[in-house]
Amino acid sequence: MVRRPTAAIYSIQMKNIRVGIAGVGFIGPAHIEALRRLPGIEVVSISHHSAEAVKGKAEALGVAKYYSDYVEQIENDQLDCIHICTPNFVHYDMAKQALLAGIHVVCEKPLATTIEQAEELVAIAQDKNLVNAVHFNIRYYPIVRQMKRMRETGEVGEIYSIMGSYLQDWLYYETDYNWRLESDKSGESRAIADIGSHLIDSIEYVSGLSITAVFADFNTVHKTRKKPLKPIETFSGKQLQPEDYAEVPIDTEDYATVLLRFDNGNKGVVTVSQVAAGRKNQLKLEIAGAHKNLHWNSESPNELWVGHRDEANQILLRDPSLFDEEAASIISFPGGHNEGFPDTSKQLFKEVYAAILKVQQPAVPLFPSFRDGLRELILCECILESHRTERWVVV
Ligand code: SOE
C-alpha cells in the first residue's frame, strides 16, 4: 500500500458581509448576480412590495429570507449593507431608515425625488460615516474609465465640445407600460431622469468639467398610453399581449434635447429618447478635444474610437495590458474576452465593498456617491425648469 504524506488542511476564518436587496424587479436581480461574483459577500435577504410575489422571487433568486416590508428587513437581518432597487419614490425613505440603523447603502438612481431629500441623505451618511453609493454603472465600463484617464493625463487636451445621446426602444409603442411612466412613482422627469442622468453623470465624470447652464426641450410623443390591468416590470412589456389595457394620460417626456454650457467656456448637447426603434439601450459619448476625439458606443462597449486630424483614426480595444493602470483595475478578463453590462455593477461594487471593509467612505471616492446622486437631481431640476420656462437655466 502506498502511504500518502499526511495532508495539511488549511482554512481561512471568513466572515461574510451581510447584504439585503430591496426591490427585485429588473435591476435588483442584476445587483444580486454582481454581488455573487465578488468574494466575502452574502445576499441574506430580499424585500419586494408584493406579498404574493416575494416568495417566488426569493426561490428563483436562491435567497433564503424574504420580506414584503423593507422596514422588517432593515430591523431583522443585521445587515451591513442594503441595495435599494425599488421604484424611485421609495428610495429616500428606505435609504434614510437604513442609514439611521447604521447600514451602508447602495442606491439606484435617482437617489431621491427632491433635492432636499437628497441633501438630507448626504448629510446623514456623512454624519454617521456610512459608505454611500449610487449605481451610476456606466462609469464602470473600462473604456469609460480609460476615457477619463486619457483626459486626466492630458492626452485629449482642452475639451472643445461634448455630444451625447442615450436611446432606447422599450417604451416605443403606446402599449408599452411600466411604473416609470407614472410621475407619482418615478418623478416629474422620465427620459432625462432615467437615462439622461447616466449620460450627464458620465459626461461630467469623463470630462472633469461642470455643467454651468442648461437649455432643454422635451417631447411627450405618446400623450396617452394603454396601461395593462396587471403590473409589469421594466423591459418585460414585450411579453404582454396588447389587450386588457386602460387608456391613461402621460405627463413625462419620451424625448429630450438639452444644450449644455461647461465651466471651461465650451459647449455640448445631449439627446435622450425612449421611443427610438431598434435602439435597445444605446449610450453614445463623443468628446472632442484639442489633441484628439474620443467616441464610445455602449452597445459595442469594448471599443474606443480615437479620431485624429493628421493621421489615421484608431480603434482601441479593451485590454488591460494596453490600458492605464486605473482603468485596468476594473477589468477582470484579458483582451478579447468581452465584458459588458453585468460586469459594470460587479466592478462598481468591488470598489464600494473595499470601502465597506474599511468601514469608511473615502474622502473622494472613485465610485459614485450620494453627492453624485444629489448633483444629478440638481441638474435634472434645472433641466425641467428650462423646459418649462423655455430659457437657459444657470445651475
Ligand atoms: C430603464 O430605462 C433602465 O433600466 C434604466 O433605469 C437603467 O438605469 C439603464 O441601465 C437601462 O434602462
Short mmCIF file of C-alpha atoms and ligand atoms in Angstrom, two decimals:
data_model
loop_
_atom_site.label_atom_id
_atom_site.label_comp_id
_atom_site.label_asym_id
_atom_site.label_seq_id
_atom_site.Cartn_x
_atom_site.Cartn_y
_atom_site.Cartn_z
CA MET A 1 0.00 0.00 0.00
CA VAL A 2 1.40 3.40 -0.94
CA ARG A 3 1.47 5.69 2.05
CA ARG A 4 0.43 9.28 1.32
CA PRO A 5 2.15 12.02 3.27
CA THR A 6 -0.13 13.48 5.91
CA ALA A 7 -2.04 16.29 4.21
CA ALA A 8 -2.29 19.60 5.98
CA ILE A 9 -5.74 21.11 5.90
CA TYR A 10 -5.78 24.86 5.80
CA SER A 11 -8.75 27.11 6.28
CA ILE A 12 -9.34 30.84 6.47
CA GLN A 13 -11.68 32.35 9.03
CA MET A 14 -14.11 34.35 6.93
CA LYS A 15 -16.99 36.49 7.96
CA ASN A 16 -19.18 37.45 5.05
CA ILE A 17 -20.54 40.95 4.63
CA ARG A 18 -24.32 40.66 5.04
CA VAL A 19 -26.31 42.31 2.29
CA GLY A 20 -30.03 42.85 1.77
CA ILE A 21 -31.66 43.73 -1.54
CA ALA A 22 -34.80 45.88 -1.51
CA GLY A 23 -36.70 45.62 -4.79
CA VAL A 24 -36.28 42.71 -7.18
CA GLY A 25 -37.83 43.90 -10.44
CA PHE A 26 -35.40 44.41 -13.35
CA ILE A 27 -32.28 45.76 -11.63
CA GLY A 28 -32.38 44.05 -8.19
CA PRO A 29 -31.51 40.63 -9.66
CA ALA A 30 -28.65 42.28 -11.59
CA HIS A 31 -27.28 43.56 -8.27
CA ILE A 32 -27.58 40.07 -6.75
CA GLU A 33 -25.75 38.45 -9.64
CA ALA A 34 -22.94 41.02 -9.49
CA LEU A 35 -22.59 40.65 -5.70
CA ARG A 36 -22.32 36.87 -6.03
CA ARG A 37 -19.33 37.33 -8.30
CA LEU A 38 -17.41 39.06 -5.51
CA PRO A 39 -15.78 37.23 -2.59
CA GLY A 40 -16.85 37.66 1.03
CA ILE A 41 -20.37 38.93 0.37
CA GLU A 42 -23.59 37.12 1.22
CA VAL A 43 -27.01 38.20 -0.01
CA VAL A 44 -29.06 37.26 3.04
CA SER A 45 -32.50 38.61 2.16
CA ILE A 46 -34.70 40.34 -0.37
CA SER A 47 -37.76 42.50 0.05
CA HIS A 48 -40.42 43.20 -2.54
CA HIS A 49 -43.67 45.18 -2.31
CA SER A 50 -45.85 42.29 -3.42
CA ALA A 51 -46.51 39.79 -0.63
CA GLU A 52 -47.82 37.25 -3.20
CA ALA A 53 -44.78 37.51 -5.47
CA VAL A 54 -41.91 37.78 -2.99
CA LYS A 55 -41.62 34.08 -2.05
CA GLY A 56 -41.41 33.04 -5.73
CA LYS A 57 -38.81 35.75 -6.33
CA ALA A 58 -36.71 34.53 -3.38
CA GLU A 59 -36.88 30.96 -4.68
CA ALA A 60 -35.96 31.98 -8.20
CA LEU A 61 -33.04 34.04 -6.93
CA GLY A 62 -31.90 31.45 -4.39
CA VAL A 63 -32.13 33.85 -1.44
CA ALA A 64 -33.24 32.22 1.81
CA LYS A 65 -35.06 35.10 3.53
CA TYR A 66 -37.70 37.38 2.12
CA TYR A 67 -39.97 40.19 3.25
CA SER A 68 -42.83 42.18 1.82
CA ASP A 69 -41.93 45.03 4.19
CA TYR A 70 -38.47 46.59 3.93
CA VAL A 71 -38.72 48.02 7.48
CA GLU A 72 -38.73 44.47 8.83
CA GLN A 73 -35.81 43.60 6.57
CA ILE A 74 -33.81 46.53 7.95
CA GLU A 75 -34.75 45.71 11.56
CA ASN A 76 -34.29 41.91 11.48
CA ASP A 77 -31.35 40.97 9.36
CA GLN A 78 -28.24 42.57 10.95
CA LEU A 79 -27.37 43.86 7.51
CA ASP A 80 -24.04 45.51 6.82
CA CYS A 81 -25.32 46.99 3.57
CA ILE A 82 -28.60 47.36 1.72
CA HIS A 83 -29.08 47.81 -2.04
CA ILE A 84 -32.13 49.91 -2.88
CA CYS A 85 -33.51 48.76 -6.22
CA THR A 86 -37.17 49.75 -5.84
CA PRO A 87 -39.25 52.30 -7.77
CA ASN A 88 -37.90 55.82 -7.27
CA PHE A 89 -40.44 57.21 -4.84
CA VAL A 90 -39.35 54.79 -2.08
CA HIS A 91 -35.58 55.44 -2.33
CA TYR A 92 -35.46 58.33 0.15
CA ASP A 93 -37.40 56.67 2.92
CA MET A 94 -35.55 53.38 2.62
CA ALA A 95 -32.12 54.99 2.43
CA LYS A 96 -32.89 57.18 5.44
CA GLN A 97 -34.13 54.29 7.56
CA ALA A 98 -31.15 52.15 6.62
CA LEU A 99 -28.64 54.91 7.39
CA LEU A 100 -30.30 55.65 10.73
CA ALA A 101 -29.99 51.94 11.53
CA GLY A 102 -26.23 52.16 10.80
CA ILE A 103 -26.38 50.27 7.48
CA HIS A 104 -24.25 51.21 4.46
CA VAL A 105 -26.36 51.99 1.37
CA VAL A 106 -26.04 51.39 -2.36
CA CYS A 107 -28.99 53.16 -4.02
CA GLU A 108 -30.31 53.05 -7.55
CA LYS A 109 -30.65 56.41 -9.23
CA PRO A 110 -32.34 58.79 -8.65
CA LEU A 111 -31.15 58.99 -5.04
CA ALA A 112 -34.45 60.64 -4.03
CA THR A 113 -37.29 62.53 -5.67
CA THR A 114 -36.40 66.01 -4.36
CA ILE A 115 -33.16 67.92 -3.86
CA GLU A 116 -33.98 68.48 -0.17
CA GLN A 117 -34.37 64.75 0.43
CA ALA A 118 -31.09 64.01 -1.32
CA GLU A 119 -29.30 66.71 0.69
CA GLU A 120 -30.62 65.15 3.87
CA LEU A 121 -29.36 61.70 2.85
CA VAL A 122 -25.91 63.11 2.03
CA ALA A 123 -25.82 64.75 5.47
CA ILE A 124 -26.96 61.64 7.39
CA ALA A 125 -24.50 59.37 5.57
CA GLN A 126 -21.67 61.78 6.33
CA ASP A 127 -22.73 62.26 9.92
CA LYS A 128 -22.86 58.51 10.53
CA ASN A 129 -19.72 57.83 8.47
CA LEU A 130 -21.51 55.22 6.37
CA VAL A 131 -20.47 54.13 2.92
CA ASN A 132 -22.90 55.51 0.35
CA ALA A 133 -23.05 54.89 -3.38
CA VAL A 134 -25.39 55.47 -6.30
CA HIS A 135 -25.47 52.90 -9.08
CA PHE A 136 -24.16 55.05 -11.95
CA ASN A 137 -22.75 51.90 -13.50
CA ILE A 138 -21.86 53.42 -16.89
CA ARG A 139 -18.69 54.75 -15.24
CA TYR A 140 -17.60 51.13 -14.84
CA TYR A 141 -17.29 50.23 -18.50
CA PRO A 142 -13.48 50.02 -18.70
CA ILE A 143 -13.48 52.20 -21.85
CA VAL A 144 -15.28 54.96 -19.94
CA ARG A 145 -12.65 54.85 -17.18
CA GLN A 146 -9.95 54.84 -19.87
CA MET A 147 -11.51 57.94 -21.49
CA LYS A 148 -11.43 59.67 -18.11
CA ARG A 149 -7.77 58.74 -17.64
CA MET A 150 -6.88 59.94 -21.17
CA ARG A 151 -8.43 63.28 -20.25
CA GLU A 152 -6.73 63.41 -16.84
CA THR A 153 -3.29 62.67 -18.28
CA GLY A 154 -3.69 65.47 -20.84
CA GLU A 155 -3.87 63.12 -23.84
CA VAL A 156 -7.18 64.58 -25.02
CA GLY A 157 -6.24 68.23 -24.47
CA GLU A 158 -8.67 71.01 -23.76
CA ILE A 159 -12.25 69.91 -24.36
CA TYR A 160 -13.87 71.76 -27.27
CA SER A 161 -17.31 70.12 -27.17
CA ILE A 162 -19.23 67.09 -25.91
CA MET A 163 -22.02 65.35 -27.80
CA GLY A 164 -24.01 62.55 -26.20
CA SER A 165 -27.13 60.52 -26.72
CA TYR A 166 -28.97 57.78 -24.88
CA LEU A 167 -31.64 55.98 -26.90
CA GLN A 168 -33.95 53.08 -26.01
CA ASP A 169 -36.99 51.42 -27.56
CA TRP A 170 -38.62 49.59 -24.66
CA LEU A 171 -41.31 52.32 -24.41
CA TYR A 172 -41.66 52.70 -28.20
CA TYR A 173 -45.30 51.62 -28.54
CA GLU A 174 -48.21 53.30 -26.80
CA THR A 175 -48.98 49.83 -25.43
CA ASP A 176 -45.59 49.71 -23.63
CA TYR A 177 -46.18 50.38 -19.97
CA ASN A 178 -44.25 50.41 -16.70
CA TRP A 179 -44.24 52.23 -13.35
CA ARG A 180 -41.66 54.63 -14.79
CA LEU A 181 -44.48 56.23 -16.80
CA GLU A 182 -46.29 57.26 -13.60
CA SER A 183 -44.85 60.51 -12.27
CA ASP A 184 -46.02 59.85 -8.70
CA LYS A 185 -43.74 56.78 -8.64
CA SER A 186 -40.97 57.85 -10.97
CA GLY A 187 -40.75 61.65 -10.60
CA GLU A 188 -41.57 64.63 -12.78
CA SER A 189 -39.00 63.78 -15.44
CA ARG A 190 -38.67 60.37 -17.08
CA ALA A 191 -36.26 60.12 -20.03
CA ILE A 192 -33.89 62.71 -18.56
CA ALA A 193 -34.06 61.34 -15.01
CA ASP A 194 -33.92 57.69 -16.03
CA ILE A 195 -31.32 57.61 -18.80
CA GLY A 196 -30.23 61.25 -19.20
CA SER A 197 -28.88 61.10 -15.65
CA HIS A 198 -26.49 58.27 -16.62
CA LEU A 199 -25.37 60.21 -19.68
CA ILE A 200 -24.87 63.51 -17.87
CA ASP A 201 -23.09 61.81 -14.98
CA SER A 202 -20.73 60.14 -17.49
CA ILE A 203 -20.11 63.45 -19.24
CA GLU A 204 -19.02 65.26 -16.07
CA TYR A 205 -17.09 62.20 -14.88
CA VAL A 206 -15.13 61.66 -18.09
CA SER A 207 -14.54 65.32 -18.92
CA GLY A 208 -13.93 66.63 -15.39
CA LEU A 209 -15.99 69.66 -16.45
CA SER A 210 -19.01 71.01 -14.61
CA ILE A 211 -22.20 71.92 -16.40
CA THR A 212 -22.94 75.57 -15.62
CA ALA A 213 -26.17 76.14 -17.59
CA VAL A 214 -28.77 74.12 -19.49
CA PHE A 215 -31.39 74.77 -22.16
CA ALA A 216 -33.90 71.93 -22.58
CA ASP A 217 -36.71 71.00 -24.92
CA PHE A 218 -38.88 67.94 -24.14
CA ASN A 219 -41.43 66.00 -26.12
CA THR A 220 -44.04 63.50 -25.00
CA VAL A 221 -44.63 61.54 -28.17
CA HIS A 222 -47.35 59.34 -26.69
CA LYS A 223 -49.67 61.76 -24.88
CA THR A 224 -51.71 58.80 -23.67
CA ARG A 225 -50.70 55.16 -23.24
CA LYS A 226 -52.54 51.92 -22.77
CA LYS A 227 -51.96 50.70 -19.24
CA PRO A 228 -52.18 46.94 -18.68
CA LEU A 229 -54.51 45.91 -15.92
CA LYS A 230 -51.75 43.99 -14.08
CA PRO A 231 -48.33 45.38 -13.02
CA ILE A 232 -45.28 44.61 -15.18
CA GLU A 233 -41.55 45.09 -14.73
CA THR A 234 -39.03 47.19 -16.62
CA PHE A 235 -38.15 45.75 -20.05
CA SER A 236 -40.67 42.90 -19.77
CA GLY A 237 -43.51 44.67 -21.60
CA LYS A 238 -42.70 42.96 -24.88
CA GLN A 239 -44.00 39.71 -23.45
CA LEU A 240 -47.54 41.06 -22.92
CA GLN A 241 -50.39 40.79 -25.39
CA PRO A 242 -51.90 44.18 -26.33
CA GLU A 243 -55.24 43.52 -24.70
CA ASP A 244 -56.88 44.45 -21.39
CA TYR A 245 -55.41 47.94 -21.30
CA ALA A 246 -56.83 51.20 -19.87
CA GLU A 247 -56.02 54.48 -21.69
CA VAL A 248 -54.12 56.87 -19.35
CA PRO A 249 -52.61 60.37 -19.90
CA ILE A 250 -48.81 60.66 -19.77
CA ASP A 251 -47.15 63.68 -18.13
CA THR A 252 -43.45 62.83 -18.53
CA GLU A 253 -41.15 63.13 -21.55
CA ASP A 254 -40.37 60.36 -24.05
CA TYR A 255 -37.68 62.52 -25.68
CA ALA A 256 -35.47 65.46 -24.70
CA THR A 257 -32.66 67.54 -26.12
CA VAL A 258 -30.54 69.63 -23.77
CA LEU A 259 -27.92 72.21 -24.71
CA LEU A 260 -25.08 72.38 -22.19
CA ARG A 261 -22.58 75.05 -21.18
CA PHE A 262 -19.43 73.96 -19.37
CA ASP A 263 -17.18 75.72 -16.90
CA ASN A 264 -14.31 75.82 -19.42
CA GLY A 265 -16.44 78.13 -21.62
CA ASN A 266 -17.21 75.43 -24.21
CA LYS A 267 -20.48 73.71 -25.02
CA GLY A 268 -22.24 70.44 -25.62
CA VAL A 269 -25.54 68.75 -26.31
CA VAL A 270 -27.37 65.61 -25.25
CA THR A 271 -30.39 63.87 -26.74
CA VAL A 272 -32.33 61.14 -24.99
CA SER A 273 -35.25 59.10 -26.25
CA GLN A 274 -37.17 56.08 -25.03
CA VAL A 275 -39.08 55.77 -28.29
CA ALA A 276 -36.27 55.06 -30.79
CA ALA A 277 -36.97 51.77 -32.60
CA GLY A 278 -34.05 49.39 -32.66
CA ARG A 279 -32.01 51.34 -30.13
CA LYS A 280 -32.26 48.86 -27.29
CA ASN A 281 -30.13 50.64 -24.73
CA GLN A 282 -27.56 52.74 -26.57
CA LEU A 283 -25.48 55.43 -24.90
CA LYS A 284 -23.08 57.31 -27.17
CA LEU A 285 -20.49 59.75 -25.95
CA GLU A 286 -18.20 61.89 -28.09
CA ILE A 287 -15.59 64.13 -26.52
CA ALA A 288 -13.90 66.49 -28.95
CA GLY A 289 -10.55 67.60 -27.56
CA ALA A 290 -7.73 69.84 -28.76
CA HIS A 291 -5.49 66.79 -29.40
CA LYS A 292 -7.99 64.11 -30.43
CA ASN A 293 -11.64 62.98 -30.39
CA LEU A 294 -12.90 60.09 -28.30
CA HIS A 295 -16.10 58.28 -29.21
CA TRP A 296 -17.76 55.38 -27.38
CA ASN A 297 -20.97 53.45 -28.02
CA SER A 298 -22.28 51.38 -25.10
CA GLU A 299 -23.68 48.75 -27.48
CA SER A 300 -20.10 47.99 -28.62
CA PRO A 301 -18.72 48.51 -25.14
CA ASN A 302 -15.23 47.14 -25.65
CA GLU A 303 -14.16 49.57 -28.40
CA LEU A 304 -12.98 53.16 -28.18
CA TRP A 305 -12.76 55.20 -31.40
CA VAL A 306 -9.95 57.73 -31.34
CA GLY A 307 -10.17 60.41 -34.02
CA HIS A 308 -7.20 62.37 -35.45
CA ARG A 309 -6.92 65.21 -37.90
CA ASP A 310 -3.45 64.42 -39.29
CA GLU A 311 -3.15 60.66 -39.05
CA ALA A 312 -5.35 57.60 -39.40
CA ASN A 313 -8.10 57.19 -36.82
CA GLN A 314 -7.72 54.34 -34.32
CA ILE A 315 -9.81 51.73 -32.53
CA LEU A 316 -8.56 50.89 -29.04
CA LEU A 317 -9.91 47.55 -27.80
CA ARG A 318 -10.49 46.93 -24.10
CA ASP A 319 -7.31 45.18 -22.99
CA PRO A 320 -5.78 45.54 -19.53
CA SER A 321 -2.28 45.35 -20.98
CA LEU A 322 -2.94 48.41 -23.16
CA PHE A 323 -4.86 50.46 -20.61
CA ASP A 324 -3.93 52.95 -17.95
CA GLU A 325 -3.45 51.24 -14.56
CA GLU A 326 -6.59 52.73 -13.01
CA ALA A 327 -8.72 51.69 -16.00
CA ALA A 328 -7.12 48.21 -15.98
CA SER A 329 -8.14 47.83 -12.33
CA ILE A 330 -11.79 47.46 -13.37
CA ILE A 331 -11.09 44.78 -15.99
CA SER A 332 -11.30 41.13 -14.90
CA PHE A 333 -10.52 39.34 -18.16
CA PRO A 334 -7.81 39.65 -20.84
CA GLY A 335 -8.35 41.47 -24.13
CA GLY A 336 -10.79 39.77 -26.50
CA HIS A 337 -12.73 38.23 -23.58
CA ASN A 338 -15.53 40.71 -23.78
CA GLU A 339 -17.09 42.30 -20.73
CA GLY A 340 -20.35 44.23 -20.64
CA PHE A 341 -23.33 45.45 -18.63
CA PRO A 342 -23.28 42.83 -15.82
CA ASP A 343 -19.57 43.47 -15.27
CA THR A 344 -20.12 47.18 -14.63
CA SER A 345 -22.08 46.53 -11.43
CA LYS A 346 -19.52 43.98 -10.27
CA GLN A 347 -16.68 46.49 -10.72
CA LEU A 348 -18.65 49.27 -9.02
CA PHE A 349 -19.49 47.03 -6.06
CA LYS A 350 -15.84 45.88 -5.86
CA GLU A 351 -14.83 49.47 -5.07
CA VAL A 352 -17.81 50.08 -2.76
CA TYR A 353 -17.19 46.91 -0.71
CA ALA A 354 -13.50 47.72 -0.36
CA ALA A 355 -14.72 50.88 1.43
CA ILE A 356 -17.27 48.88 3.45
CA LEU A 357 -14.49 46.54 4.64
CA LYS A 358 -12.66 49.61 5.95
CA VAL A 359 -15.97 51.00 7.32
CA GLN A 360 -15.01 54.31 5.78
CA GLN A 361 -16.40 56.35 2.90
CA PRO A 362 -13.30 57.61 1.04
CA ALA A 363 -12.92 61.43 1.09
CA VAL A 364 -13.03 61.41 -2.73
CA PRO A 365 -14.46 58.04 -3.66
CA LEU A 366 -13.74 56.56 -7.07
CA PHE A 367 -17.28 55.22 -7.04
CA PRO A 368 -20.35 57.46 -7.48
CA SER A 369 -21.55 58.59 -4.06
CA PHE A 370 -24.73 60.19 -2.69
CA ARG A 371 -23.13 63.54 -3.59
CA ASP A 372 -23.17 62.48 -7.25
CA GLY A 373 -26.79 61.40 -6.81
CA LEU A 374 -27.58 64.85 -5.43
CA ARG A 375 -25.72 66.52 -8.30
CA GLU A 376 -27.89 64.65 -10.84
CA LEU A 377 -31.08 65.73 -9.03
CA ILE A 378 -29.95 69.36 -9.16
CA LEU A 379 -29.13 69.12 -12.87
CA CYS A 380 -32.43 67.35 -13.56
CA GLU A 381 -34.34 70.07 -11.71
CA CYS A 382 -32.60 72.79 -13.78
CA ILE A 383 -33.36 70.88 -16.98
CA LEU A 384 -37.04 70.60 -16.04
CA GLU A 385 -37.18 74.30 -15.20
CA SER A 386 -35.56 75.19 -18.53
CA HIS A 387 -38.08 73.09 -20.42
CA ARG A 388 -41.00 74.68 -18.53
CA THR A 389 -39.78 78.27 -18.90
CA GLU A 390 -38.21 77.87 -22.38
CA ARG A 391 -34.99 79.60 -21.37
CA TRP A 392 -31.40 78.96 -20.22
CA VAL A 393 -31.18 77.99 -16.55
CA VAL A 394 -27.96 78.54 -14.63
CA VAL A 395 -27.00 75.55 -12.48
C1 SOE B 1 -34.73 51.74 -17.77
O1 SOE B 1 -34.86 52.76 -18.68
C2 SOE B 1 -33.29 51.47 -17.45
O2 SOE B 1 -33.40 50.26 -16.76
C3 SOE B 1 -32.59 52.44 -16.55
O3 SOE B 1 -33.32 52.70 -15.39
C4 SOE B 1 -31.23 51.89 -16.23
O4 SOE B 1 -30.54 52.72 -15.35
C5 SOE B 1 -30.45 51.65 -17.51
O5 SOE B 1 -29.37 50.88 -17.21
C6 SOE B 1 -31.24 50.87 -18.51
O6 SOE B 1 -32.54 51.31 -18.63
#
